[in-house]
Coordinates of N, CA and C in Angstrom, one line a residue:
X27 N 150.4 113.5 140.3 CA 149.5 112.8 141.1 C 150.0 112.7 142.6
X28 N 149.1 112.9 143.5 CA 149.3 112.8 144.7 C 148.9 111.6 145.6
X29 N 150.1 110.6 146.4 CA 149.8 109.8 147.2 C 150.3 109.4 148.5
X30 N 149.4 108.5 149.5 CA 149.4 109.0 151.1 C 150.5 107.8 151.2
X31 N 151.6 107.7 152.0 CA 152.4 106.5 152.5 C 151.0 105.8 153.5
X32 N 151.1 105.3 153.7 CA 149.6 104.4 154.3 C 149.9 104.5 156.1
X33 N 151.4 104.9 156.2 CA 151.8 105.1 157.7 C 150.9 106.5 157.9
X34 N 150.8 107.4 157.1 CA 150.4 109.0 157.6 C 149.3 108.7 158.3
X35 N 147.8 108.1 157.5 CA 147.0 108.1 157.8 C 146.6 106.6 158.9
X36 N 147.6 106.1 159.0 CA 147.6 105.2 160.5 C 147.5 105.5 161.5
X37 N 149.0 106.4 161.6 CA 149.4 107.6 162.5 C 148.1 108.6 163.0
X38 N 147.8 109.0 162.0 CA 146.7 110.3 161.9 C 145.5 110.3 161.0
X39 N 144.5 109.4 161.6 CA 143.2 109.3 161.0 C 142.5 110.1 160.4
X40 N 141.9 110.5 159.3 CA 141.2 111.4 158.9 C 142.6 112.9 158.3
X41 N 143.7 112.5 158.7 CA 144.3 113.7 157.3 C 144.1 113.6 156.3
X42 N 144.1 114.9 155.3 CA 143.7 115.4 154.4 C 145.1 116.5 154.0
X43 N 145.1 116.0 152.7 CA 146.3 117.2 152.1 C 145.4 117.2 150.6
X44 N 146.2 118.5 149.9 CA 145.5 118.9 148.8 C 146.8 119.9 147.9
X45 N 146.4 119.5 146.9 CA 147.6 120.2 145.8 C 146.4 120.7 144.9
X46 N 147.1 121.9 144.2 CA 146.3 122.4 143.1 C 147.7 123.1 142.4
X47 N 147.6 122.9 141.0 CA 148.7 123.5 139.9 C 148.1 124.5 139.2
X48 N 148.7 125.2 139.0 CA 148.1 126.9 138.0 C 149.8 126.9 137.0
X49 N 149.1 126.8 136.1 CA 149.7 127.0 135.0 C 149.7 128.5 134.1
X50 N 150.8 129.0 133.3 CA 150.4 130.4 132.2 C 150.7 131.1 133.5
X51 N 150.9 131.3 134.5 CA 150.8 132.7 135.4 C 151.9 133.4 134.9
X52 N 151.1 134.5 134.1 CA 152.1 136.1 134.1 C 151.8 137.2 135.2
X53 N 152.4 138.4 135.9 CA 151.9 139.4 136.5 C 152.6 140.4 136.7
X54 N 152.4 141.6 136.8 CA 152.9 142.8 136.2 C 153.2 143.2 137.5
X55 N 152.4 143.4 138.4 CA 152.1 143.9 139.6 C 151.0 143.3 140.4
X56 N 150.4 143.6 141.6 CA 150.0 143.1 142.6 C 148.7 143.8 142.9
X57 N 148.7 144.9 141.6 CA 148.0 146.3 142.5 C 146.2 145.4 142.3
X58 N 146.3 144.6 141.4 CA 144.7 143.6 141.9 C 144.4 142.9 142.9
X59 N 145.4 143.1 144.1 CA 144.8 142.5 145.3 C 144.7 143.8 146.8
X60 N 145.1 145.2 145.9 CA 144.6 145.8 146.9 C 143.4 146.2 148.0
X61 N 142.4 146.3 146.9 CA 141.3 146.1 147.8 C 141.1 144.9 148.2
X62 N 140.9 143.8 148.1 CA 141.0 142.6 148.3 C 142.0 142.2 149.8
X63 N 143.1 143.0 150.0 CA 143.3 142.5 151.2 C 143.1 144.0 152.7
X64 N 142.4 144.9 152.0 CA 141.7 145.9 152.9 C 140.6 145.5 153.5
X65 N 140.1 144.8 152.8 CA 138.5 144.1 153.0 C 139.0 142.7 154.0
X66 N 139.9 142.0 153.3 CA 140.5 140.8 154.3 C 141.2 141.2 155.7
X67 N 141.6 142.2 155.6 CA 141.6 142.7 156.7 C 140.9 142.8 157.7
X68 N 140.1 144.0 157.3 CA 138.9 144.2 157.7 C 138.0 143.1 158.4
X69 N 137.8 142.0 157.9 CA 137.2 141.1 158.0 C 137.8 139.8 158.8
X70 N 138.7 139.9 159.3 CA 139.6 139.2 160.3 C 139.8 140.4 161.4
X71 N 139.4 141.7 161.4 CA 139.4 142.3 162.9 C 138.0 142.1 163.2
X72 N 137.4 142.0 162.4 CA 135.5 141.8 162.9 C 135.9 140.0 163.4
X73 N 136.1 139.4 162.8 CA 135.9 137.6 163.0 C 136.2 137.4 164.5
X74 N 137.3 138.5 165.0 CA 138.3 137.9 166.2 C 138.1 138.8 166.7
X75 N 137.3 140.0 166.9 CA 137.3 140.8 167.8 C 136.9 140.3 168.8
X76 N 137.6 141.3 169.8 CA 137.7 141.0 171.1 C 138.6 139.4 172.3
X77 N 139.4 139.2 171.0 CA 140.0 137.6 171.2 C 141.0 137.7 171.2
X78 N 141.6 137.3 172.5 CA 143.0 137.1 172.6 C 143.4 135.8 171.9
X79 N 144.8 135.5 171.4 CA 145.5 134.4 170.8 C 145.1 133.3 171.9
X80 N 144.8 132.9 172.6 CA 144.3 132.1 174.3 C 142.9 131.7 173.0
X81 N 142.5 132.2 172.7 CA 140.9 131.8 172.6 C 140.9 131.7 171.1
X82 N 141.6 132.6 170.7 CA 141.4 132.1 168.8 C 141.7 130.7 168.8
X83 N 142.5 130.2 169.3 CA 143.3 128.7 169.4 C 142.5 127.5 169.7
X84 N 141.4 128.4 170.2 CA 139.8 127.2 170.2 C 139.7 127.0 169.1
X85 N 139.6 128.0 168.3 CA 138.3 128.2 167.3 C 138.7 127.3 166.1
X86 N 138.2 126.5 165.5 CA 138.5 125.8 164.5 C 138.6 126.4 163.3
X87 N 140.0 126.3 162.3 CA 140.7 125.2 162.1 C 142.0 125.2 163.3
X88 N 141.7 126.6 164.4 CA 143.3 126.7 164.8 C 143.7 125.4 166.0
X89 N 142.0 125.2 166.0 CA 142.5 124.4 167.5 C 142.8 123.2 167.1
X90 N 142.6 122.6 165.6 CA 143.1 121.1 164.9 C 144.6 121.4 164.8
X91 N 145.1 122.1 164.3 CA 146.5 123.0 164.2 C 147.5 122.9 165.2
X92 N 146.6 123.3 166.2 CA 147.3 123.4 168.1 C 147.6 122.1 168.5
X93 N 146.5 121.3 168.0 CA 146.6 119.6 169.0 C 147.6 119.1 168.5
X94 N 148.1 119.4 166.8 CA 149.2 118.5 166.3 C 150.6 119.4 166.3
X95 N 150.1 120.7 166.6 CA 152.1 121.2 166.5 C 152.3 121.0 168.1
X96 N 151.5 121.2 168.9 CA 151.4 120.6 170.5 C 152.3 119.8 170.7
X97 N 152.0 118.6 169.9 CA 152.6 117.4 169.7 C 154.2 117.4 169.7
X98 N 154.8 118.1 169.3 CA 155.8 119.0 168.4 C 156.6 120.0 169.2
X99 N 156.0 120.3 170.8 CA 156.3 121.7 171.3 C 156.3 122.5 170.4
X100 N 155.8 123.0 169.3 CA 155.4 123.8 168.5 C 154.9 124.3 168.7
X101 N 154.2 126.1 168.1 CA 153.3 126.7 168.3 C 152.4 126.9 166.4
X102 N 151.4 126.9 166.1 CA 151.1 127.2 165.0 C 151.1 128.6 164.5
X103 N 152.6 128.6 163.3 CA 152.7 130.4 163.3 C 151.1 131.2 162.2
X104 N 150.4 130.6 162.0 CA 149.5 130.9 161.0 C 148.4 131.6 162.3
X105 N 148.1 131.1 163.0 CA 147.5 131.8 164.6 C 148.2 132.8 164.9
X106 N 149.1 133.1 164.8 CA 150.3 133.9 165.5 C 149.9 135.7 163.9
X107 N 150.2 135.2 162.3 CA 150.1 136.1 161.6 C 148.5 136.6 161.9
X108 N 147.5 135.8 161.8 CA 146.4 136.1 161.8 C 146.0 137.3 163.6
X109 N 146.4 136.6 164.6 CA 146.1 137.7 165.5 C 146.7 139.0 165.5
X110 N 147.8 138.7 164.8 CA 148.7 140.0 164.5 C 147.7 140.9 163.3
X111 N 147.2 140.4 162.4 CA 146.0 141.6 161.7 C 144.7 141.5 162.4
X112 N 144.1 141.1 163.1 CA 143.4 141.3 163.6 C 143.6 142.1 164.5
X113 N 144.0 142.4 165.3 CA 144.9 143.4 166.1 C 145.1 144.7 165.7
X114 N 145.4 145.0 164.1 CA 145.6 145.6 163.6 C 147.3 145.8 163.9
X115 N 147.8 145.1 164.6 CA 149.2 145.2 164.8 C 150.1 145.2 163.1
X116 N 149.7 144.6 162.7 CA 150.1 144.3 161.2 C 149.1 144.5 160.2
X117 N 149.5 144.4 158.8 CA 149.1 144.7 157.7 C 149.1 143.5 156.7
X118 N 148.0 143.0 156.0 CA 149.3 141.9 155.2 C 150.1 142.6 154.1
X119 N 151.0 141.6 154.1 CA 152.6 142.1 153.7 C 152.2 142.0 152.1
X120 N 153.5 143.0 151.2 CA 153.5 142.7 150.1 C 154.8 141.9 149.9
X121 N 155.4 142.2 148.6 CA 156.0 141.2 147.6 C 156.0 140.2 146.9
X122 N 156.1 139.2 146.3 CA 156.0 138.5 145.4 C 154.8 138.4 145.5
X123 N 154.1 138.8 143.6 CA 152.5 138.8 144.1 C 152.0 137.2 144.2
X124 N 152.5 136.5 144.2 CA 152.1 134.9 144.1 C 151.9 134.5 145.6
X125 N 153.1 135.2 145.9 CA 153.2 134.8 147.4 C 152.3 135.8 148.2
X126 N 151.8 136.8 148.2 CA 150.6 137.7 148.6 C 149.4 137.0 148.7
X127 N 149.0 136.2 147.1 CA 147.9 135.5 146.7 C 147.7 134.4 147.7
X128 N 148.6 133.9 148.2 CA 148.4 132.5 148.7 C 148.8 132.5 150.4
X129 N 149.4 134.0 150.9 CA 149.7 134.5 151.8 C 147.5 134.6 152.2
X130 N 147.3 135.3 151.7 CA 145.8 135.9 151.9 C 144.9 134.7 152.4
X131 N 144.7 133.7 151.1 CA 144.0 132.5 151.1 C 144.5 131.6 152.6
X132 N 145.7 131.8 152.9 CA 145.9 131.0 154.0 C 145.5 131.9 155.5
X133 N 145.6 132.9 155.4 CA 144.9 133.7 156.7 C 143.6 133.9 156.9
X134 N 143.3 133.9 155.4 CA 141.5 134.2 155.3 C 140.8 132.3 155.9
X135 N 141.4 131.0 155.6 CA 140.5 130.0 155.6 C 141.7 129.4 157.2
X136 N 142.8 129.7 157.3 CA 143.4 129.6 158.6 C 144.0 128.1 158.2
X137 N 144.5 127.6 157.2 CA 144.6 126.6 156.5 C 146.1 126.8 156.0
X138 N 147.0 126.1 156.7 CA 148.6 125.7 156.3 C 148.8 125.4 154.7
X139 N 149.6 126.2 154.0 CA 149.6 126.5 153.1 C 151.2 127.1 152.1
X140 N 151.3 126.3 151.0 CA 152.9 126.5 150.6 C 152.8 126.6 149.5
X141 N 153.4 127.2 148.8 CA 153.6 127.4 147.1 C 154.5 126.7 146.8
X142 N 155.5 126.6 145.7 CA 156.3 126.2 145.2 C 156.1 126.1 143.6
X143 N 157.4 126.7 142.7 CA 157.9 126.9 141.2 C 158.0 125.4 141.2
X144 N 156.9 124.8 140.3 CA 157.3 123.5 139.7 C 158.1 123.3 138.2
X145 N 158.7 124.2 137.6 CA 159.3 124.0 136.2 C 159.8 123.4 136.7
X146 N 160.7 122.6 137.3 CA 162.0 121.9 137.3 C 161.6 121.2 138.3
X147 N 160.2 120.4 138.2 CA 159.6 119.5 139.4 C 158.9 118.1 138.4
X148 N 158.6 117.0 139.0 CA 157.9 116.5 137.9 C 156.8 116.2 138.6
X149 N 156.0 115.3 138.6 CA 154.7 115.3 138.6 C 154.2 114.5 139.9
X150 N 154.8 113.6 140.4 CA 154.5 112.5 141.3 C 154.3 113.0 142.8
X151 N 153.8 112.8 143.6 CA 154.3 113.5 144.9 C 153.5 112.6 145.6
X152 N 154.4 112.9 147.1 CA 153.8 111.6 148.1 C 154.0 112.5 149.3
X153 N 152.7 112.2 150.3 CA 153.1 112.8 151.8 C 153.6 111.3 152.3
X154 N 154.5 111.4 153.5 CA 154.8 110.2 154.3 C 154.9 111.2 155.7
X155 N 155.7 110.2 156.7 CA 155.8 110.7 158.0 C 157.1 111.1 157.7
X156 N 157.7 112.2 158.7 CA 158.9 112.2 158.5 C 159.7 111.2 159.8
X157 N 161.1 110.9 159.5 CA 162.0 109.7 160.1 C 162.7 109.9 161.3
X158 N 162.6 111.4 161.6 CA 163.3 112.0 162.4 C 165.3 112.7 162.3
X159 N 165.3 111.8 161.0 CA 167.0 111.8 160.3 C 167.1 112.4 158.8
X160 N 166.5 112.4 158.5 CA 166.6 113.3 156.9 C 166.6 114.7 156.6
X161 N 167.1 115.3 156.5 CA 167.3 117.0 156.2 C 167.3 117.4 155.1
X162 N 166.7 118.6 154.8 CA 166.6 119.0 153.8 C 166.8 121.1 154.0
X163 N 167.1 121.3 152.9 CA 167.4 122.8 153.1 C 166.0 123.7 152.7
X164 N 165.7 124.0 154.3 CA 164.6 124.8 154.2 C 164.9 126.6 153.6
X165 N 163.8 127.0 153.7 CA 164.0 128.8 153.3 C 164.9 129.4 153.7
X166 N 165.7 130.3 153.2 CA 166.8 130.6 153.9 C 168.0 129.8 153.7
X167 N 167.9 129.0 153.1 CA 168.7 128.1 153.5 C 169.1 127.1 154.5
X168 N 168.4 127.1 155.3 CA 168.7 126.8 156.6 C 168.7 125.3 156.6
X169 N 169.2 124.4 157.3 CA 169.2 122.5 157.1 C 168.2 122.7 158.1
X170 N 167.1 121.4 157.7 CA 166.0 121.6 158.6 C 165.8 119.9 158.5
X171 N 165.5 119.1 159.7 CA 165.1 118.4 160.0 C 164.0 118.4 160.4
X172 N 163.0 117.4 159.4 CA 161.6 117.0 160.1 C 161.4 115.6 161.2
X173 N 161.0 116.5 162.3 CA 161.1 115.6 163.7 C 160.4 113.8 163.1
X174 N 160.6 112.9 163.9 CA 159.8 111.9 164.0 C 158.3 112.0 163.7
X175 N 157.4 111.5 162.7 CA 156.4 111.6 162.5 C 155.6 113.0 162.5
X176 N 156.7 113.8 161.9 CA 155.5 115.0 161.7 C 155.2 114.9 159.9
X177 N 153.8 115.6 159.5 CA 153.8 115.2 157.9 C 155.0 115.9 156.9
X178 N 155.3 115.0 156.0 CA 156.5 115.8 154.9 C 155.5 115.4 153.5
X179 N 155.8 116.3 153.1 CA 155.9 116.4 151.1 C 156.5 116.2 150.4
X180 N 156.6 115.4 149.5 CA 158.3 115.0 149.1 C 157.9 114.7 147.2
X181 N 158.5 114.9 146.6 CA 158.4 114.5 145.4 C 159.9 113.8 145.1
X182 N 159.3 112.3 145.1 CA 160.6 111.3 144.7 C 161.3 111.3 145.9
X183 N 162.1 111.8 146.0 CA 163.6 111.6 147.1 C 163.6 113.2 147.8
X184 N 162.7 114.1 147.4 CA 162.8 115.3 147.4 C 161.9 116.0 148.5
X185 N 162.3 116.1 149.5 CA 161.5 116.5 150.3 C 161.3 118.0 150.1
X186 N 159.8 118.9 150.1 CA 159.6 119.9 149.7 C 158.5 120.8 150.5
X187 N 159.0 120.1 151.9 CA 158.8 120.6 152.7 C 158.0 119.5 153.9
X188 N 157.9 119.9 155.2 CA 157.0 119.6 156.2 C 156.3 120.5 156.9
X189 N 155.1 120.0 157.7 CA 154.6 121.2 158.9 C 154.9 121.3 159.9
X190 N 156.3 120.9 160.3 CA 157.2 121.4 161.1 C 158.0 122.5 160.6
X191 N 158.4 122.1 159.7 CA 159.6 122.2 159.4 C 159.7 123.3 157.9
X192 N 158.5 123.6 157.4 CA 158.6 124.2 156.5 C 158.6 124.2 154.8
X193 N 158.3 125.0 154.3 CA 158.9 124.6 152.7 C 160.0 124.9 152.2
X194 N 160.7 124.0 151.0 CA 162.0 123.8 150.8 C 162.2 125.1 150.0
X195 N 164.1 125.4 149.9 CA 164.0 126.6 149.0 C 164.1 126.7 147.9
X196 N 165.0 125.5 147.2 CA 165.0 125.5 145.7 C 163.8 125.9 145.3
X197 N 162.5 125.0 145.6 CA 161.5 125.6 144.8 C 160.7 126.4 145.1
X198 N 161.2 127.4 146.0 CA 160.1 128.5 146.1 C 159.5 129.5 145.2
X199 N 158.7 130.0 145.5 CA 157.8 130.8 144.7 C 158.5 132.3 144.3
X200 N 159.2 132.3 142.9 CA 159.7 133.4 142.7 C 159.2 134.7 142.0
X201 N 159.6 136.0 141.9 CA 158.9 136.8 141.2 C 158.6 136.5 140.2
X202 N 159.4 135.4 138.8 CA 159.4 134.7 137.6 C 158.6 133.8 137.7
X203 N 158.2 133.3 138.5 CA 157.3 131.9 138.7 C 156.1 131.4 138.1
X204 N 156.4 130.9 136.7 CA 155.1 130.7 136.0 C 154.0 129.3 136.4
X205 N 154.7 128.4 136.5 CA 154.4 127.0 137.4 C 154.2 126.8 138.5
X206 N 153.1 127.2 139.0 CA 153.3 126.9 140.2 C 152.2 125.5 141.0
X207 N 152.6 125.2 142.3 CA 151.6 124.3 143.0 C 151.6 125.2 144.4
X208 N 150.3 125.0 144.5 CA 150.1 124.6 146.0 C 149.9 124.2 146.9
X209 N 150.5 123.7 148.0 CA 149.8 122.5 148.5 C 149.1 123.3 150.1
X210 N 148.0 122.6 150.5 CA 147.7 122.4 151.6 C 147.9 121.5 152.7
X211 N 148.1 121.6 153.7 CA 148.8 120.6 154.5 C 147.7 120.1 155.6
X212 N 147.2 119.3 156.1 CA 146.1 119.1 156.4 C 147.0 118.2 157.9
X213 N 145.9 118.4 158.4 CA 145.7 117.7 160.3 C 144.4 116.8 160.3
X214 N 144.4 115.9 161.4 CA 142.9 115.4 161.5 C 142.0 116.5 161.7
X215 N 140.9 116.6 161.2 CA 140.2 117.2 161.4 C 139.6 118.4 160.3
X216 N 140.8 118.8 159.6 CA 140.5 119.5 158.0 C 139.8 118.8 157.5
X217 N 138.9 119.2 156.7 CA 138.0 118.3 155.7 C 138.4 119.0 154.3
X218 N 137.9 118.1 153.4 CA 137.8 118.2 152.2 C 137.6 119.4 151.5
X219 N 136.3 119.8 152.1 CA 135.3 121.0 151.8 C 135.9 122.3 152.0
X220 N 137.0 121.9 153.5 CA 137.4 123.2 153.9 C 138.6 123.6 152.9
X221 N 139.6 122.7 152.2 CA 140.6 122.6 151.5 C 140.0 123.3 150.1
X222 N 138.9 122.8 149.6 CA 138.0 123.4 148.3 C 137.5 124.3 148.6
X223 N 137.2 125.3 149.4 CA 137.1 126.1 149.6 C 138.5 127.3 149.3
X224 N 139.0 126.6 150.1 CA 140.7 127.2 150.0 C 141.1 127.6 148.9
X225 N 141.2 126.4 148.1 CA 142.0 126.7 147.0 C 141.0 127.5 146.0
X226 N 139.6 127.6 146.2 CA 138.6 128.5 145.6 C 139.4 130.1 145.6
X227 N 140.0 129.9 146.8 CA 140.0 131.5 146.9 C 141.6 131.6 146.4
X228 N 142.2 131.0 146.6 CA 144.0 130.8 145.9 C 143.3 131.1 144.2
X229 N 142.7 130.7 143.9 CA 142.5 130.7 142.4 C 141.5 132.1 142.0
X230 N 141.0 132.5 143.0 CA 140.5 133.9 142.7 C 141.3 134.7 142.8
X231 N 142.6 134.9 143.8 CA 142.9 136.2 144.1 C 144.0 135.9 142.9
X232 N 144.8 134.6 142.2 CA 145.8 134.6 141.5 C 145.4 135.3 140.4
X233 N 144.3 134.8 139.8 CA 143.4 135.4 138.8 C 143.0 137.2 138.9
X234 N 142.9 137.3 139.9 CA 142.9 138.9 139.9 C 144.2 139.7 139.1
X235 N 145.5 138.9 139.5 CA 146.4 139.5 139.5 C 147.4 138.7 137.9
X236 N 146.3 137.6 137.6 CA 146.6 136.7 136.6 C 145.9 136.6 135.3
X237 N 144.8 137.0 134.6 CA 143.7 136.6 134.4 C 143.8 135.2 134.0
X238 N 145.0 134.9 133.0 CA 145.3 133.7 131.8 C 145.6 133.0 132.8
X239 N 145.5 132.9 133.7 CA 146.5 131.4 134.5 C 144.8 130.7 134.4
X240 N 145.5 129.2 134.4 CA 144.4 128.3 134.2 C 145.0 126.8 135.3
X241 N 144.2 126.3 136.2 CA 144.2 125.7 137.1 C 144.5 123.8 136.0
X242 N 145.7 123.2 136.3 CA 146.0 122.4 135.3 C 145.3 120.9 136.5
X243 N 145.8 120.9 137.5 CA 145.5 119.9 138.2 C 144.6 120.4 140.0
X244 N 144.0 119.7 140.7 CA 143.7 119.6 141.5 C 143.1 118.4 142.3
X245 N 143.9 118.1 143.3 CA 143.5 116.7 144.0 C 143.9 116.7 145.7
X246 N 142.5 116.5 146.2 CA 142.5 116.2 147.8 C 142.2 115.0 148.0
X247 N 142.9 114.7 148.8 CA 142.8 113.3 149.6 C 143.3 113.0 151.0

């Protein structure tokens, strides 16, 4: 189950975050999302033609994105992958096909977005603000502190990521990775609709590449 510290949404009216679990995922290969991201392609150099990173950064969801990593001196890197295929500068990337799947859904709906291997996770999860003092070992390894009041994910004592700061590595999404969640990370201004949408398409492309995986939980708030 998923719940809000009551500080997040004091702080930041109208956030919205969203988890969804897929359970059973086996996958051989990837090769069921190739046409699938030719076409996604494709269809992010038509959306943004003619648009510099200056103007995509209007366009919603990027510009709800902009106002809160702003906040942050941050830049939103999901603006940054997306102009890069539009551009055709880039391609989306392969490897882990879980991570392809959810790579895609997050450039196609422009919506911050994390996996993570739950076997060795349990059930409970809470967003709060972060404290400005707690660290946690992001990807790579790397110790990563989430600034003063940016959103964190945390299961129990376990921080498993923020949108500063990233997702944690223990549970990243491995080539083995039968359990997994998703989460969405929401700003003012995400809506519900747009998150269910989202994970509509996380659950299509896993399924291409999955058929047996079956969606065990899902909850936005």
């Amino acid at each position: 189950m998923l719940e809000f510290d009551r500080a997040v949404k004091e702080q930041y009216p109208g956030t919205t975050f969203g988890i969804m679990v897929m359970r059973g995922v086996t996958i051989e290969s990837a090769d069921g999302l190739e046409n699938d991201k030719r076409e996604l392609e494709a269809s992010l150099q038509e959306q943004f033609s003619g648009m510099d990173k200056r103007q995509m950064r209007e366009v919603a969801p990027f510009s709800e994105y902009h106002t809160f990593y702003k906040t942050f001196k941050k830049t939103y890197h999901v603006l940054h992958q997306c102009e890069s295929i539009a551009t055709g500068k880039k391609k989306l990337p392969d490897g882990v096909p879980l991570v392809q799947a959810m790579f895609m859904a997050e450039v196609q709906h422009q919506l911050l977005t994390a996996g993570y291997d739950i076997s060795h996770l349990g059930s409970d999860y809470t967003v709060r603000l972060g404290d400005g003092e707690t660290e946690f070992e992001g990807i790579g390894k790397t110790i990563r502190k989430p600034p003063n009041s940016d959103i964190v994910f945390t299961n129990g004592e376990t921080i498993l990521g923020s949108i500063i700061c990233g997702p944690d590595h223990e549970h990243r999404i491995q080539q083995h990775t039968e359990d997994v969640l998703f989460a969405i990370y929401g700003v003012p201004g995400i809506s519900k609709g747009q998150m269910e949408n989202h994970f509509a398409s996380v659950l299509r492309y896993v399924q291409l590449i999955s058929p047996e995986s079956k969606v065990d939980l899902m909850q936005i708030q």
